[in-house]
Amino acid sequence: MATDPRATLRAGLPDHYLTPEDLAALLTVPIETLYHWRKRRTGPTGFRVGRHLRYDPTAVRDWINQQTTRDAA
């Protein structure tokens, strides 16, 4: 049974590395947006495992906090 990724985001990020598809679903943005952010170095920091791109949930959480703090200022 598949879970709603938005419910996961509300409950907290998972404790495993996220794929670009996971992150796009969690943030409800197109995957192309993630790749655009990565190219411009404005999104959450990702890393490569071989040819696969992964995101650390801690880095994603920090990035989200930076975005919400910046918007509040």
PDB file of C-alpha atoms in Angstrom:
ATOM      1  CA  MET A   1       0.000   0.000   0.000  1.00  0.00           C
ATOM      2  CA  ALA A   2       1.469   3.372  -1.016  1.00  0.00           C
ATOM      3  CA  THR A   3       1.472   6.228   1.456  1.00  0.00           C
ATOM      4  CA  ASP A   4       0.804   9.862   0.682  1.00  0.00           C
ATOM      5  CA  PRO A   5       4.213  11.608   0.514  1.00  0.00           C
ATOM      6  CA  ARG A   6       2.674  14.835   1.822  1.00  0.00           C
ATOM      7  CA  ALA A   7       1.583  13.021   4.973  1.00  0.00           C
ATOM      8  CA  THR A   8       5.193  11.897   5.417  1.00  0.00           C
ATOM      9  CA  LEU A   9       6.375  15.510   5.103  1.00  0.00           C
ATOM     10  CA  ARG A  10       3.863  16.667   7.706  1.00  0.00           C
ATOM     11  CA  ALA A  11       4.857  13.834  10.048  1.00  0.00           C
ATOM     12  CA  GLY A  12       8.587  14.414   9.476  1.00  0.00           C
ATOM     13  CA  LEU A  13      11.020  13.316   6.865  1.00  0.00           C
ATOM     14  CA  PRO A  14      11.966   9.644   6.553  1.00  0.00           C
ATOM     15  CA  ASP A  15      15.223   8.368   8.002  1.00  0.00           C
ATOM     16  CA  HIS A  16      16.556   7.036   4.685  1.00  0.00           C
ATOM     17  CA  TYR A  17      18.131   8.842   1.757  1.00  0.00           C
ATOM     18  CA  LEU A  18      15.597  10.296  -0.650  1.00  0.00           C
ATOM     19  CA  THR A  19      15.518   9.864  -4.399  1.00  0.00           C
ATOM     20  CA  PRO A  20      14.722  12.883  -6.564  1.00  0.00           C
ATOM     21  CA  GLU A  21      11.262  11.384  -7.134  1.00  0.00           C
ATOM     22  CA  ASP A  22      10.724  11.058  -3.373  1.00  0.00           C
ATOM     23  CA  LEU A  23      11.764  14.642  -2.755  1.00  0.00           C
ATOM     24  CA  ALA A  24       9.695  16.041  -5.616  1.00  0.00           C
ATOM     25  CA  ALA A  25       6.643  14.228  -4.240  1.00  0.00           C
ATOM     26  CA  LEU A  26       7.338  15.421  -0.676  1.00  0.00           C
ATOM     27  CA  LEU A  27       7.734  19.049  -1.756  1.00  0.00           C
ATOM     28  CA  THR A  28       4.965  18.750  -4.374  1.00  0.00           C
ATOM     29  CA  VAL A  29       7.144  20.237  -7.091  1.00  0.00           C
ATOM     30  CA  PRO A  30       7.953  18.852 -10.537  1.00  0.00           C
ATOM     31  CA  ILE A  31      11.142  16.812 -10.661  1.00  0.00           C
ATOM     32  CA  GLU A  32      12.453  19.261 -13.260  1.00  0.00           C
ATOM     33  CA  THR A  33      12.334  21.931 -10.551  1.00  0.00           C
ATOM     34  CA  LEU A  34      14.695  19.867  -8.381  1.00  0.00           C
ATOM     35  CA  TYR A  35      17.130  19.493 -11.257  1.00  0.00           C
ATOM     36  CA  HIS A  36      16.908  23.235 -11.966  1.00  0.00           C
ATOM     37  CA  TRP A  37      17.599  24.006  -8.307  1.00  0.00           C
ATOM     38  CA  ARG A  38      20.535  21.583  -8.330  1.00  0.00           C
ATOM     39  CA  LYS A  39      22.009  23.195 -11.440  1.00  0.00           C
ATOM     40  CA  ARG A  40      21.709  26.657  -9.889  1.00  0.00           C
ATOM     41  CA  ARG A  41      22.767  25.386  -6.428  1.00  0.00           C
ATOM     42  CA  THR A  42      19.701  26.871  -4.782  1.00  0.00           C
ATOM     43  CA  GLY A  43      17.924  23.714  -3.600  1.00  0.00           C
ATOM     44  CA  PRO A  44      18.708  21.101  -0.993  1.00  0.00           C
ATOM     45  CA  THR A  45      22.146  19.549  -1.326  1.00  0.00           C
ATOM     46  CA  GLY A  46      22.167  16.205  -3.065  1.00  0.00           C
ATOM     47  CA  PHE A  47      24.951  13.708  -3.571  1.00  0.00           C
ATOM     48  CA  ARG A  48      25.732  10.882  -5.946  1.00  0.00           C
ATOM     49  CA  VAL A  49      25.865   7.200  -5.120  1.00  0.00           C
ATOM     50  CA  GLY A  50      27.367   5.891  -8.314  1.00  0.00           C
ATOM     51  CA  ARG A  51      25.090   7.305 -10.979  1.00  0.00           C
ATOM     52  CA  HIS A  52      22.158   7.785  -8.602  1.00  0.00           C
ATOM     53  CA  LEU A  53      21.259  11.118  -6.998  1.00  0.00           C
ATOM     54  CA  ARG A  54      20.212  11.032  -3.349  1.00  0.00           C
ATOM     55  CA  TYR A  55      19.213  13.601  -0.749  1.00  0.00           C
ATOM     56  CA  ASP A  56      19.961  13.386   2.970  1.00  0.00           C
ATOM     57  CA  PRO A  57      16.757  14.054   4.957  1.00  0.00           C
ATOM     58  CA  THR A  58      18.739  16.127   7.473  1.00  0.00           C
ATOM     59  CA  ALA A  59      20.079  18.383   4.707  1.00  0.00           C
ATOM     60  CA  VAL A  60      16.563  18.681   3.255  1.00  0.00           C
ATOM     61  CA  ARG A  61      15.162  19.631   6.679  1.00  0.00           C
ATOM     62  CA  ASP A  62      17.918  22.251   7.121  1.00  0.00           C
ATOM     63  CA  TRP A  63      17.216  23.659   3.654  1.00  0.00           C
ATOM     64  CA  ILE A  64      13.481  23.882   4.396  1.00  0.00           C
ATOM     65  CA  ASN A  65      14.225  25.664   7.687  1.00  0.00           C
ATOM     66  CA  GLN A  66      16.476  28.144   5.850  1.00  0.00           C
ATOM     67  CA  GLN A  67      13.724  28.839   3.339  1.00  0.00           C
ATOM     68  CA  THR A  68      11.070  29.430   5.985  1.00  0.00           C
ATOM     69  CA  THR A  69      13.425  31.576   8.085  1.00  0.00           C
ATOM     70  CA  ARG A  70      14.427  33.639   5.055  1.00  0.00           C
ATOM     71  CA  ASP A  71      10.787  34.160   4.068  1.00  0.00           C
ATOM     72  CA  ALA A  72       9.888  35.303   7.591  1.00  0.00           C
ATOM     73  CA  ALA A  73      12.651  37.916   7.667  1.00  0.00           C
TER      74      ALA A  73
END
